[in-house]
Coordinates of C-alpha atoms in Angstrom, one line a residue:
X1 CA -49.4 27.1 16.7
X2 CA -49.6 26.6 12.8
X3 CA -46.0 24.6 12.0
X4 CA -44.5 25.9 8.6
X5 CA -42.0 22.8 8.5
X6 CA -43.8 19.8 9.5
X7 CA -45.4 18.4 6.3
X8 CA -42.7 16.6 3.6
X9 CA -44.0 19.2 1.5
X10 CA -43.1 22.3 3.6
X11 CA -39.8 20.7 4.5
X12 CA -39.0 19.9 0.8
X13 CA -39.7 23.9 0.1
X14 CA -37.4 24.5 3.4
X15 CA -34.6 22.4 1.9
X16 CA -35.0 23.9 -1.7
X17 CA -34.9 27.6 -0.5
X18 CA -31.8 26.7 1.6
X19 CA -29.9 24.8 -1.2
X20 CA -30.8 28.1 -3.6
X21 CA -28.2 30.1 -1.6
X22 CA -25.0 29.3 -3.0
X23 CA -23.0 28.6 -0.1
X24 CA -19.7 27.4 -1.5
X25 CA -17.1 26.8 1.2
X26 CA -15.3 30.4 1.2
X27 CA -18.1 32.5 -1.2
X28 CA -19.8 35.4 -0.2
X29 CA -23.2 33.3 -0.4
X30 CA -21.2 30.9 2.8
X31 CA -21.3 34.8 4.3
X32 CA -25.0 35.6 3.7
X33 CA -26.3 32.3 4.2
X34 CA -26.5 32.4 8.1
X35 CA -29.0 35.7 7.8
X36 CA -31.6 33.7 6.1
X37 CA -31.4 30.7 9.2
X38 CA -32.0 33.7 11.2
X39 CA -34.2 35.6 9.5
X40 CA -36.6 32.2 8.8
X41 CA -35.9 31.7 12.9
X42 CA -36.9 34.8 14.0
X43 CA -40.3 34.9 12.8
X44 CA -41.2 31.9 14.9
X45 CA -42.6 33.5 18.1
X46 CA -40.8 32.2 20.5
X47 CA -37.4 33.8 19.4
X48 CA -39.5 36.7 19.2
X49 CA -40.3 36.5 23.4
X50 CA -36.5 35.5 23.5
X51 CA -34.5 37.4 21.1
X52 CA -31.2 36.6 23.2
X53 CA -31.2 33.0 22.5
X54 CA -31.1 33.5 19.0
X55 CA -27.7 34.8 17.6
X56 CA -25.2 34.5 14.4
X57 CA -21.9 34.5 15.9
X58 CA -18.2 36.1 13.9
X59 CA -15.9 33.0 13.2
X60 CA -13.3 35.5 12.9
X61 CA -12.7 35.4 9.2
X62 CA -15.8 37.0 8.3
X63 CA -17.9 34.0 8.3
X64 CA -20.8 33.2 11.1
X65 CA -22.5 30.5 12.7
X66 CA -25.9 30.2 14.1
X67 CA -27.1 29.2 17.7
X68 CA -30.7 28.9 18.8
X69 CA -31.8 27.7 21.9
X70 CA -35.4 26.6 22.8
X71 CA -35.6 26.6 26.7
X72 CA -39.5 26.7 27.5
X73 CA -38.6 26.1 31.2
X74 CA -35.9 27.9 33.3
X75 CA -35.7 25.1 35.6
X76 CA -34.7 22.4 32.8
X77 CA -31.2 22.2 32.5
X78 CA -30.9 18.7 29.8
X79 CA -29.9 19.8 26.2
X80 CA -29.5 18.4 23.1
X81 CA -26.9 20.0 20.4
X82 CA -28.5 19.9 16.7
X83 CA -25.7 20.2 14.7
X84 CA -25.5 20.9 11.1
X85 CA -22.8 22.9 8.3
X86 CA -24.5 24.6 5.5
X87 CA -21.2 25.2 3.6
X88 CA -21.4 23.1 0.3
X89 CA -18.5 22.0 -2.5
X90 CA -18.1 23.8 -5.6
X91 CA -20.5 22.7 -9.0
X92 CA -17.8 22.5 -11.7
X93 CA -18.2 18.6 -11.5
X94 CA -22.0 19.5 -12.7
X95 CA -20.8 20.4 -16.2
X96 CA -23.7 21.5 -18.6
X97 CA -25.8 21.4 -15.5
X98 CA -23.9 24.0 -13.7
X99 CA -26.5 26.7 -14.0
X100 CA -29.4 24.8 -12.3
X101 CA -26.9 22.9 -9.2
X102 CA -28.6 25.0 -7.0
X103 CA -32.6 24.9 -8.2
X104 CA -33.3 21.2 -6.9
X105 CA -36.6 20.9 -8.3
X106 CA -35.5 22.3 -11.5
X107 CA -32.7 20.2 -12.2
X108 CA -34.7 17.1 -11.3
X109 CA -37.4 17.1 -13.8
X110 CA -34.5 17.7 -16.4
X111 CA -32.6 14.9 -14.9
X112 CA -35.9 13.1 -15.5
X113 CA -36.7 14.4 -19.0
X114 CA -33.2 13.0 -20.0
X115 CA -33.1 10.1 -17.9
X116 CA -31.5 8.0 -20.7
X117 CA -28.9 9.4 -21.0
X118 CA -28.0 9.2 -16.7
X119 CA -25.7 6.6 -15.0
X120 CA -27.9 3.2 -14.2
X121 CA -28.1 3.9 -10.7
X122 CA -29.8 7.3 -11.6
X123 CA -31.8 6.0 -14.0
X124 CA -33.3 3.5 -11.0
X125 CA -33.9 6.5 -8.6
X126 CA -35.4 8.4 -11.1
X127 CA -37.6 5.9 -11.6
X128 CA -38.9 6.0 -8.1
X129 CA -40.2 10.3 -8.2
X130 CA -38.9 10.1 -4.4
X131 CA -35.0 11.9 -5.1
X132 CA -34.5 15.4 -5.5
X133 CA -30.8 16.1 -6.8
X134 CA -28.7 19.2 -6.6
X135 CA -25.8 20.2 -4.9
X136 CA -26.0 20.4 -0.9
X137 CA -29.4 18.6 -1.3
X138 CA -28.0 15.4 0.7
X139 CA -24.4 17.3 2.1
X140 CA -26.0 18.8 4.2
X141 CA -28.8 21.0 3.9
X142 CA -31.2 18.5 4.6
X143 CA -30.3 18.2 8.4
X144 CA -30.4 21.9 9.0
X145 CA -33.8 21.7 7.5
X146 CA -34.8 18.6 9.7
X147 CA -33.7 20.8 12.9
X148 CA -35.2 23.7 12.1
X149 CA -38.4 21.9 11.8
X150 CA -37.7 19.9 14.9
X151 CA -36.8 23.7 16.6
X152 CA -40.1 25.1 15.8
X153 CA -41.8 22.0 17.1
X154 CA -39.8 22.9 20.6
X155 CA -41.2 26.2 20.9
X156 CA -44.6 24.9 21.2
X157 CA -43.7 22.3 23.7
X158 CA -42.7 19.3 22.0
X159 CA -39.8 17.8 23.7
X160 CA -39.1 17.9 27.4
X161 CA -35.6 19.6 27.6
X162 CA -33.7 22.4 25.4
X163 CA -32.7 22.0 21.6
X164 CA -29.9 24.0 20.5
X165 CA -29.2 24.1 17.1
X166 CA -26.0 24.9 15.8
X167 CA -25.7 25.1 12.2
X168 CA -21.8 26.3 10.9
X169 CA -20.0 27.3 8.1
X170 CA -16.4 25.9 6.8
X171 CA -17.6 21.6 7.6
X172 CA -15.4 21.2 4.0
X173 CA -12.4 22.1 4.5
X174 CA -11.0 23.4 8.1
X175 CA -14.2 23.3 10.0
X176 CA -13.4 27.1 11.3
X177 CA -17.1 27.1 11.8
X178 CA -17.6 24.2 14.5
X179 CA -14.0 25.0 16.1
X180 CA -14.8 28.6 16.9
X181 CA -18.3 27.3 18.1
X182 CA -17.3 25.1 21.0
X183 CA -15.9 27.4 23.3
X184 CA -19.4 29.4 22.7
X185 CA -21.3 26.3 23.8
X186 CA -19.2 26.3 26.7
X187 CA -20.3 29.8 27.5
X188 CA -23.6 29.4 26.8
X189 CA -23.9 26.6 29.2
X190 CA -23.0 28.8 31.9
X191 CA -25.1 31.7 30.7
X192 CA -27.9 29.6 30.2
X193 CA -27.4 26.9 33.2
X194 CA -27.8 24.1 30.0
X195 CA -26.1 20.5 31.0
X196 CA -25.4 19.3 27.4
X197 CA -26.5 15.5 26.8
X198 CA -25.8 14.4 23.4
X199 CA -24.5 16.5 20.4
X200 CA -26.6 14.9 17.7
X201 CA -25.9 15.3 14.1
X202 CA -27.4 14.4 10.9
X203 CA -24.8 14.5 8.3
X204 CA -26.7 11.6 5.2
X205 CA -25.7 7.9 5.9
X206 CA -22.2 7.2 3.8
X207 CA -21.9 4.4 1.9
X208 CA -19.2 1.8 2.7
X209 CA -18.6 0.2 -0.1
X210 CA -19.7 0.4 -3.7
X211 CA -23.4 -0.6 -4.3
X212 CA -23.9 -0.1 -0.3
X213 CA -27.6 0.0 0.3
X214 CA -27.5 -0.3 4.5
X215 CA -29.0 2.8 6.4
X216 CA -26.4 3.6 9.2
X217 CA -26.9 5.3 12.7
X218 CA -23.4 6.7 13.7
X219 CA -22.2 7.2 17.3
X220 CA -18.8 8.7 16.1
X221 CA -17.3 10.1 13.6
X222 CA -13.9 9.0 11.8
X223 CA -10.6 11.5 12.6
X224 CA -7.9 12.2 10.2
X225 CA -4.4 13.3 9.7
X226 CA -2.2 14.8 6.9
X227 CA 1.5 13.7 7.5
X228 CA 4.0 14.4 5.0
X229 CA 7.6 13.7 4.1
X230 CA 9.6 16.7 2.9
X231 CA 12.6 15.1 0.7
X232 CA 15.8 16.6 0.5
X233 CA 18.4 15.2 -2.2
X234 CA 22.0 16.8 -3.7
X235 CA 21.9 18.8 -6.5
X236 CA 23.7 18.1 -9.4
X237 CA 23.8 18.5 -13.0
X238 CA 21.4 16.0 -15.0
X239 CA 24.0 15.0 -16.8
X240 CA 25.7 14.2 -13.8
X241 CA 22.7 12.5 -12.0
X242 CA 25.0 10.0 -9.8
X243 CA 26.5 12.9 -8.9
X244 CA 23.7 14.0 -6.9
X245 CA 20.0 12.6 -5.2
X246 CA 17.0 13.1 -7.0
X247 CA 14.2 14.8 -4.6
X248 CA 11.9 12.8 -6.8
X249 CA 13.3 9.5 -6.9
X250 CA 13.2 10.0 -2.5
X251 CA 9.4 10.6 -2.5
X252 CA 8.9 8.6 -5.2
X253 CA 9.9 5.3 -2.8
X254 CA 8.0 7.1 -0.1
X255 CA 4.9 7.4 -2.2
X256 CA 4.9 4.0 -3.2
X257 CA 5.8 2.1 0.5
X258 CA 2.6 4.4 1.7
X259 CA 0.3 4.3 -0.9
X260 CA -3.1 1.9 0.3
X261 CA -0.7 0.0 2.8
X262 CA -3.1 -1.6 4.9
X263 CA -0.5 -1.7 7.9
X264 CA -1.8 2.1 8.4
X265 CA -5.6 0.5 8.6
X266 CA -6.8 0.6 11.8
X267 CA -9.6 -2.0 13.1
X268 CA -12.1 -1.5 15.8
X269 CA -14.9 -4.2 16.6
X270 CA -16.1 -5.0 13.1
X271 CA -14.9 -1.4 11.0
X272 CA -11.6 -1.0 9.2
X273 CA -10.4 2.6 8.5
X274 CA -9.6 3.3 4.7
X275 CA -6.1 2.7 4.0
X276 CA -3.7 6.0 3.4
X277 CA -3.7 8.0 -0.3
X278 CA -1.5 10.1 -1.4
X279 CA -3.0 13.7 -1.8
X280 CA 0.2 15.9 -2.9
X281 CA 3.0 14.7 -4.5
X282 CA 5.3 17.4 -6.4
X283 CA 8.9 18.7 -7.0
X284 CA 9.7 21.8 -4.9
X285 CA 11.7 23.4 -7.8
X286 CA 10.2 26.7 -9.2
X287 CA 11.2 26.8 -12.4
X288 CA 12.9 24.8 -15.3
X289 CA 16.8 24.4 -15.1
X290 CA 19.3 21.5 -15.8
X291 CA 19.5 20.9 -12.3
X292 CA 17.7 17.8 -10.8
X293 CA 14.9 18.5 -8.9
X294 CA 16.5 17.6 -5.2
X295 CA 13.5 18.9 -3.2
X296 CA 10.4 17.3 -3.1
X297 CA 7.5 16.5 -0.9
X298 CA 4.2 13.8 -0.4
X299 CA 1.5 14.4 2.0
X300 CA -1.0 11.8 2.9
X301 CA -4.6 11.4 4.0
X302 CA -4.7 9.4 7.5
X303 CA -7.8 8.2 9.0
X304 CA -7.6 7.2 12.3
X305 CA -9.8 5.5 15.0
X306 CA -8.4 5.4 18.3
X307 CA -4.3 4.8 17.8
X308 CA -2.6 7.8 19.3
X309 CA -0.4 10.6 17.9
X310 CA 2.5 9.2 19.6
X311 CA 2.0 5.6 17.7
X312 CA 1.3 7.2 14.4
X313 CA 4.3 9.4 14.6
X314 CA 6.7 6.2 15.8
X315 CA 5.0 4.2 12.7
X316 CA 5.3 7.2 10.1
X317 CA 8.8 7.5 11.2
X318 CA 9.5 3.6 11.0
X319 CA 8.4 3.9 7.3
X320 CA 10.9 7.2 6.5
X321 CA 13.3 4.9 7.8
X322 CA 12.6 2.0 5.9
X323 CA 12.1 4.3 2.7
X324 CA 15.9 5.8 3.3
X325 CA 17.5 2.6 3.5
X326 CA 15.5 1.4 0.3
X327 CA 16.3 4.7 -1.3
X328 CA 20.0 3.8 -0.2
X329 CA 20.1 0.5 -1.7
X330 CA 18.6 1.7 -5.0
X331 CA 20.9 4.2 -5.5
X332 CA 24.0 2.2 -5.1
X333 CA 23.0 -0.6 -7.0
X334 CA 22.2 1.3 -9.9
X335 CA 25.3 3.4 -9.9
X336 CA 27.1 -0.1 -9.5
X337 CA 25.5 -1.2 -12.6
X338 CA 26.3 2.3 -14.5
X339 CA 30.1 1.7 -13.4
X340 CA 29.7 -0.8 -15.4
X341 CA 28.9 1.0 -18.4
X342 CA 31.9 3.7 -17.9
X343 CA 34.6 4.6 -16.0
X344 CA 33.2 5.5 -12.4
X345 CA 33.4 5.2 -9.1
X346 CA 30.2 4.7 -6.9
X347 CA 30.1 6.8 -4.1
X348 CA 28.1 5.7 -1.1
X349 CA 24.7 7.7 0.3
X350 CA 22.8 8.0 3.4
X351 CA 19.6 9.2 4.0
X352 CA 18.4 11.0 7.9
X353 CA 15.4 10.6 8.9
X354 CA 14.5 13.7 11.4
X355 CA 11.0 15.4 12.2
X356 CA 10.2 18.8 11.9
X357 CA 10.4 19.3 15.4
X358 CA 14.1 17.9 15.8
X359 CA 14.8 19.6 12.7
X360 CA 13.8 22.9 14.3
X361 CA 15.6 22.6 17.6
X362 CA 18.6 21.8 15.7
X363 CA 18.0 24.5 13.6
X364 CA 17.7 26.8 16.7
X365 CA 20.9 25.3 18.3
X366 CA 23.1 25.9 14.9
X367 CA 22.2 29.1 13.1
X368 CA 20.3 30.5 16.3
X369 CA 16.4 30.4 17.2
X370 CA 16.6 34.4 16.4
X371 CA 17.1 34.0 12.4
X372 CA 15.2 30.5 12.7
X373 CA 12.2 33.0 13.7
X374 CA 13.1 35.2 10.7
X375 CA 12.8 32.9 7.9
X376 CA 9.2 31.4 9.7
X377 CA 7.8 35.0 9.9
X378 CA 8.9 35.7 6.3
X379 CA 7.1 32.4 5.2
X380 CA 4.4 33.2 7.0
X381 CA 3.8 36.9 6.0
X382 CA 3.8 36.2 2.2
X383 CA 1.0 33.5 2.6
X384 CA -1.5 35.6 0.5
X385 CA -4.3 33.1 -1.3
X386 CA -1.9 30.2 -0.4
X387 CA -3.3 27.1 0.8
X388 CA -2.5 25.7 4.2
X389 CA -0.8 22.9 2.6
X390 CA 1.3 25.2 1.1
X391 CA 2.4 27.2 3.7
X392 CA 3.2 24.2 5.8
X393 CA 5.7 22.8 3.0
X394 CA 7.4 25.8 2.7
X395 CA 8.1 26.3 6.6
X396 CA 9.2 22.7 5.9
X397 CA 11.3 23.6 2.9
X398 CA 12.9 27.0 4.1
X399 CA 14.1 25.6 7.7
X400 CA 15.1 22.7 5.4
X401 CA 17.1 24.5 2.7
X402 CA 18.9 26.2 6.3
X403 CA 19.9 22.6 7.3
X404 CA 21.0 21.9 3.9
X405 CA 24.0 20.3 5.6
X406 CA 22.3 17.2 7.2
X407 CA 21.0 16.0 3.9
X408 CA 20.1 13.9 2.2
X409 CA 17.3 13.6 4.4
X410 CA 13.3 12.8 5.1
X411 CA 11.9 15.2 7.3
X412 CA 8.3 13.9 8.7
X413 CA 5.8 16.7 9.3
X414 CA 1.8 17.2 9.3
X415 CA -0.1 19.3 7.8
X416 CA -3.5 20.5 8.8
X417 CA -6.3 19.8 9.1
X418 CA -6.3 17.5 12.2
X419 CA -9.6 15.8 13.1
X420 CA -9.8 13.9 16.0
X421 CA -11.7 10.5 16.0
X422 CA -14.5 10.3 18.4
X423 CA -17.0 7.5 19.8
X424 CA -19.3 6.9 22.2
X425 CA -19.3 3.7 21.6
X426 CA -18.5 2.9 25.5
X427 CA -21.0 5.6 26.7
X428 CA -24.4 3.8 28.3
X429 CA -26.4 6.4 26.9
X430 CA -25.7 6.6 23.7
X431 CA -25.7 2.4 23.7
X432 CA -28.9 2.2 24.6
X433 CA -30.9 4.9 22.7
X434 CA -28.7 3.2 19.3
X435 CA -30.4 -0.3 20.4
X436 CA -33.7 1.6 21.0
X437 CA -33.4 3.5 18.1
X438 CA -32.5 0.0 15.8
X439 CA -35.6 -1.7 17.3
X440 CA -38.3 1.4 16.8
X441 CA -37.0 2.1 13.2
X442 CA -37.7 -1.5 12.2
X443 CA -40.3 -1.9 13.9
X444 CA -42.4 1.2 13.0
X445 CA -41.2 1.8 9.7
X446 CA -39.5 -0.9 8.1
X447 CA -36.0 0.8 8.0
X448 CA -33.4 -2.0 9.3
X449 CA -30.5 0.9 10.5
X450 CA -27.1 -0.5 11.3
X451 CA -24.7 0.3 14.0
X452 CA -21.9 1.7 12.9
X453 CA -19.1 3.2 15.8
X454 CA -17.8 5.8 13.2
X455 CA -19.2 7.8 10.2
X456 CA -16.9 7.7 7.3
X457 CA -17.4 10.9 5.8
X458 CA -15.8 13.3 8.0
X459 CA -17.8 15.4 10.3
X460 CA -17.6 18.7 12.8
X461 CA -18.5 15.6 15.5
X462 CA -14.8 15.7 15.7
X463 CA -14.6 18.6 17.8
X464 CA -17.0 17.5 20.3
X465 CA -14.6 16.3 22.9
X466 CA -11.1 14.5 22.8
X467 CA -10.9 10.5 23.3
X468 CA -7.1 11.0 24.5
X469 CA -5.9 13.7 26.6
X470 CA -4.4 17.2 25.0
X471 CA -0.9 16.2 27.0
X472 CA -1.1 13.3 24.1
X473 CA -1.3 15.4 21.0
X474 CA 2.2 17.0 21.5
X475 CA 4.1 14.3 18.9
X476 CA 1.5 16.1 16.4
X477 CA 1.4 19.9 17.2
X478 CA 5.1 20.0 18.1
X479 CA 5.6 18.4 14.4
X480 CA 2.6 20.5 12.5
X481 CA 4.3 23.9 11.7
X482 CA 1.4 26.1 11.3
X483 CA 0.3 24.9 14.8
X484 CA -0.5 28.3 16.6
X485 CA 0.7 30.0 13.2
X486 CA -2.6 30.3 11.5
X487 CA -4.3 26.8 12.2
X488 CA -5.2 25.6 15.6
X489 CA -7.5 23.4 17.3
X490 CA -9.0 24.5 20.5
X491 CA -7.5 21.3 22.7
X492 CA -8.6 23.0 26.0
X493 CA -11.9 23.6 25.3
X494 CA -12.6 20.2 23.5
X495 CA -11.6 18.7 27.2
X496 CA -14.0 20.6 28.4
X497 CA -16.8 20.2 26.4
X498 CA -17.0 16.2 26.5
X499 CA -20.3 15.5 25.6
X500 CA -21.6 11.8 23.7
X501 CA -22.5 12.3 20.0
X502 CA -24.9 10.3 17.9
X503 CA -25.2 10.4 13.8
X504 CA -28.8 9.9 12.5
X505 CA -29.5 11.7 9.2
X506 CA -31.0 11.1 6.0
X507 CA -30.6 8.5 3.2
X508 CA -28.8 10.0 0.1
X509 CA -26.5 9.1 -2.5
X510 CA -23.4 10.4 -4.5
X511 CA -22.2 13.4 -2.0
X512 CA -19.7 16.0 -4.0
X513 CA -20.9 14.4 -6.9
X514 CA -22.6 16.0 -9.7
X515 CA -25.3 13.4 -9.2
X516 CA -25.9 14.3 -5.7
X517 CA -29.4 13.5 -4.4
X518 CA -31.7 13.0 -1.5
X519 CA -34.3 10.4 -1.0
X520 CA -36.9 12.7 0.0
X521 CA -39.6 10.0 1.7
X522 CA -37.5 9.3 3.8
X523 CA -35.6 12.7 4.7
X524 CA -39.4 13.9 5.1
X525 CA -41.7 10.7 6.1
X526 CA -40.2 8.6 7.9
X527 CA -36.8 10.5 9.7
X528 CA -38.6 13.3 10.9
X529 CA -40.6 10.4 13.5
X530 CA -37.2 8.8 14.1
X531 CA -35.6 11.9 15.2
X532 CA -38.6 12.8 17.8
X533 CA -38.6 9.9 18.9
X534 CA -34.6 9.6 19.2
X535 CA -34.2 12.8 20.9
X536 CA -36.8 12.0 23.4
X537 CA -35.2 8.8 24.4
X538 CA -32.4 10.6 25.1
X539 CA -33.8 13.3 27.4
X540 CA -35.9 10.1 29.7
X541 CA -32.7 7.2 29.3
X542 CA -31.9 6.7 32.6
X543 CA -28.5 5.6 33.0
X544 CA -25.7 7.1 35.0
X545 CA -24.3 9.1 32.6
X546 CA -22.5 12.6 33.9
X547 CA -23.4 15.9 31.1
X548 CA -20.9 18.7 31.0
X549 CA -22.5 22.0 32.9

């Protein structure tokens, strides 16, 4: 058969078409997008003899992802997942540029014609004719394009077991997308009698560090929380600020004991994880007033390897604690010094430290778990156009504002979204096709690719399994108050569907940047080999390595 996405030409086109659809993470275009996967699918004959393993499936918010499967022999049962997201960031960052974010080739050549006036770096890729810019152009609608050209090469025979690719909306903010998809994989497994071998991905190599230059194959992906502190002072008048707590002055101290403390860096072999950053930070007062602001709240970005939710919980708590006795000691020696200055009398303060989850049962216990039910369901049903964030800080805040009596007081919660770390590191597979892989792509094409156990850069590879049983996530989901309440993981399914991942995509620089670009030789000349060759190493391996059925 005549391929249509095998030449670095035809795949550029492929790319350019896809990255003309808009697909912002919650616009209409993320809605459409999935019909033009199909539509460019469906005209390869093979979906046309098999029309049932070709489907765009409801996410259950209106979106859809995609499923193909290629299964040229009933008997075969080995699979490989192809998984890609083809939602994208917004384009305000593009500035003057806006309009043409989404024509790659367009908005190259006028990078090009005004090259002087482009960051260095830009300048020096522009130089080379081999980057093609625009927004999804590296994140990620390159590896959607690289599977479906690998897909069409399966339907006339190429590879020796199935290819299923899975291509999802929503990767950028909840991953709705690859969460609703897993328990369909399990399905189809059954449906399809498919043993899954190796999810493999091709989100564009990360950069580590500044300046970075290293091509990376991934066999994991990095996992991340969002805890936060919910501060709750005394009101008072500002004129009368001893009289009171300031909400402010609580998170404040918070915000600054958390802030890039490399305690909360976790280390496996030779990779660190980045250390916390604060991501909200604000007063919950609504309005301007001569009260102090007593209510406040910080939420953090986590990343985590392989500590559990139990030790992050007992080490987020240890630093509430810490915070409450520093808050304590600031307080008093300050209104020490001011009782100097005029005729008062310091009063002393403590701070609690509680979670949501003991705040809630005592909550339930005092004022009864009937109106404690009331004031969630009245949170929760005037959510419209609110962010997740938000609803979670004001379940914090409301049950909060009930237990006014225990403050002042830090109450530790986590917001979504929860990504789970995940690694194969240990898996014999997956070892030895990375080692293979390492070897071939210096060998054959002078690429020297580097291990690396986790890809930075978040990635749907989360939900392919669970490295610690669901019994273990309780210290989170008993503490995340929208768990079950709009936001969920599937845990049970994730045990179930425990298959090895692997991360080998494309070279590419600047991701939700307005400089965002692709190196195109070697998304389209040399990857497209590696790939082939990758995913037939994983279909002959032989190692004893068990596939979920």
């Amino acid at each position: 058969m005549a391929y249509k996405w095998s030449t670095k030409e035809q795949m550029t086109d492929l790319l350019c078409n896809l990255v003309s659809i808009p697909s912002i993470t919650g616009s209409e275009a993320e809605i459409a997008f999935p019909r033009y996967v199909v539509e460019q699918l469906q005209a390869l004959p093979y979906f046309q003899q098999h029309p049932e393993h070709l489907h765009a499936h409801p996410t259950g918010d209106g979106r859809y992802f995609v499923t193909a499967l290629v299964k040229n022999k009933p008997e075969t049962k080995d699979t490989i997942v192809l998984v890609s997201h083809f939602d994208v960031v917004d384009v305000e960052d593009y500035g003057n540029w806006k309009e043409f974010a989404f024509a790659p080739k367009k908005l190259s050549e006028m990078f090009r014609a005004n090259k002087a006036d482009m960051p260095a770096d830009v300048q020096e890729d522009l130089g080379t004719g081999d980057w093609l810019f625009g927004r999804g152009t590296m994140d990620m609608k390159c590896g959607l394009a690289l599977h479906m050209s690998l897909i069409e090469e399966a339907c006339d025979g190429g590879f020796d077991g199935n290819l299923l690719l899975l291509t999802v909306p929503d990767e950028e903010v909840n991953s709705v997308g690859m969460k609703a998809a897993v328990p369909l994989l399990l399905e189809w497994a059954e449906k399809f009698d498919l043993s899954y071998k190796t999810v493999l991905n091709s989100e564009p190599m990360f950069t580590r560090y500044p300046g970075d230059r290293n091509a990376y194959i991934y066999n994991g992906s990095i996992g991340k929380v969002m805890p936060g502190f919910l501060c709750y002072g005394k009101e008072t008048h500002v004129g009368e600020p001893l009289a009171g707590l300031n909400g402010n002055f609580m998170s404040s101290h918070i915000t600054t004991m958390m802030e890039l403390n490399t305690a909360f860096c976790e280390r496996v072999e030779n990779e660190v994880t980045p250390p916390p950053t604060n991501q909200i930070l604000k007063s919950l007062k609504k309005d301007y007033s001569v009260q102090i602001p007593h209510r406040s709240v910080t939420l953090f970005n986590l990343f985590l390897y392989e500590w559990t939710m139990e030790e992050i919980v007992t080490g987020m708590r240890r630093l509430a604690t810490m915070a409450a006795e520093q808050i304590k000691e600031s307080y008093a020696a300050n209104a020490e010094r001011y009782a100097q200055l005029d005729s008062f009398t310091p009063t002393d303060i403590n701070v609690n430290v509680y979670t949501y989850d003991e705040l809630l049962k005592y909550a339930g216990e005092t004022y009864g778990d009937e109106r404690v039910e009331r004031i969630r369901q009245d949170v929760l049903n005037n959510t419209t156009k609110q962010d997740e964030r938000d609803v979670t800080i004001n379940l914090v805040d409301e049950l909060a504002i009930l237990c006014k009596e225990l403050s002042p007081m830090i109450v530790l919660f986590f917001a979504p979204p929860y990504y789970p770390a995940v690694c194969s590191r240990r898996n014999p597979l997956i070892s030895s096709v990375v080692s293979d892989m390492i070897a071939y792509a210096n060998e054959q094409h002078g690429v020297e690719l580097k291990k690396q156990n986790y890809f930075g850069g978040i990635s749907d590879l989360s939900y392919v399994g669970l490295q610690h049983p669901a019994s273990t996530l309780t210290p989170l989901t008993t503490n995340m108050p929208l768990w079950n309440r709009g936001y969920s993981v599937p845990l049970e399914a994730l045990e179930r569907f425990d298959v090895p991942v692997l991360n080998l995509g494309p070279v590419g620089r600047d991701a939700h940047k307005w400089t965002e670009r692709l190196d195109t030789d070697f998304a389209f000349v040399k990857l497209p080999n590696m790939l082939r060759v990758c995913i037939r190493k994983l279909f002959t391996e032989q190692t004893s390595v068990s596939s979920i059925i």
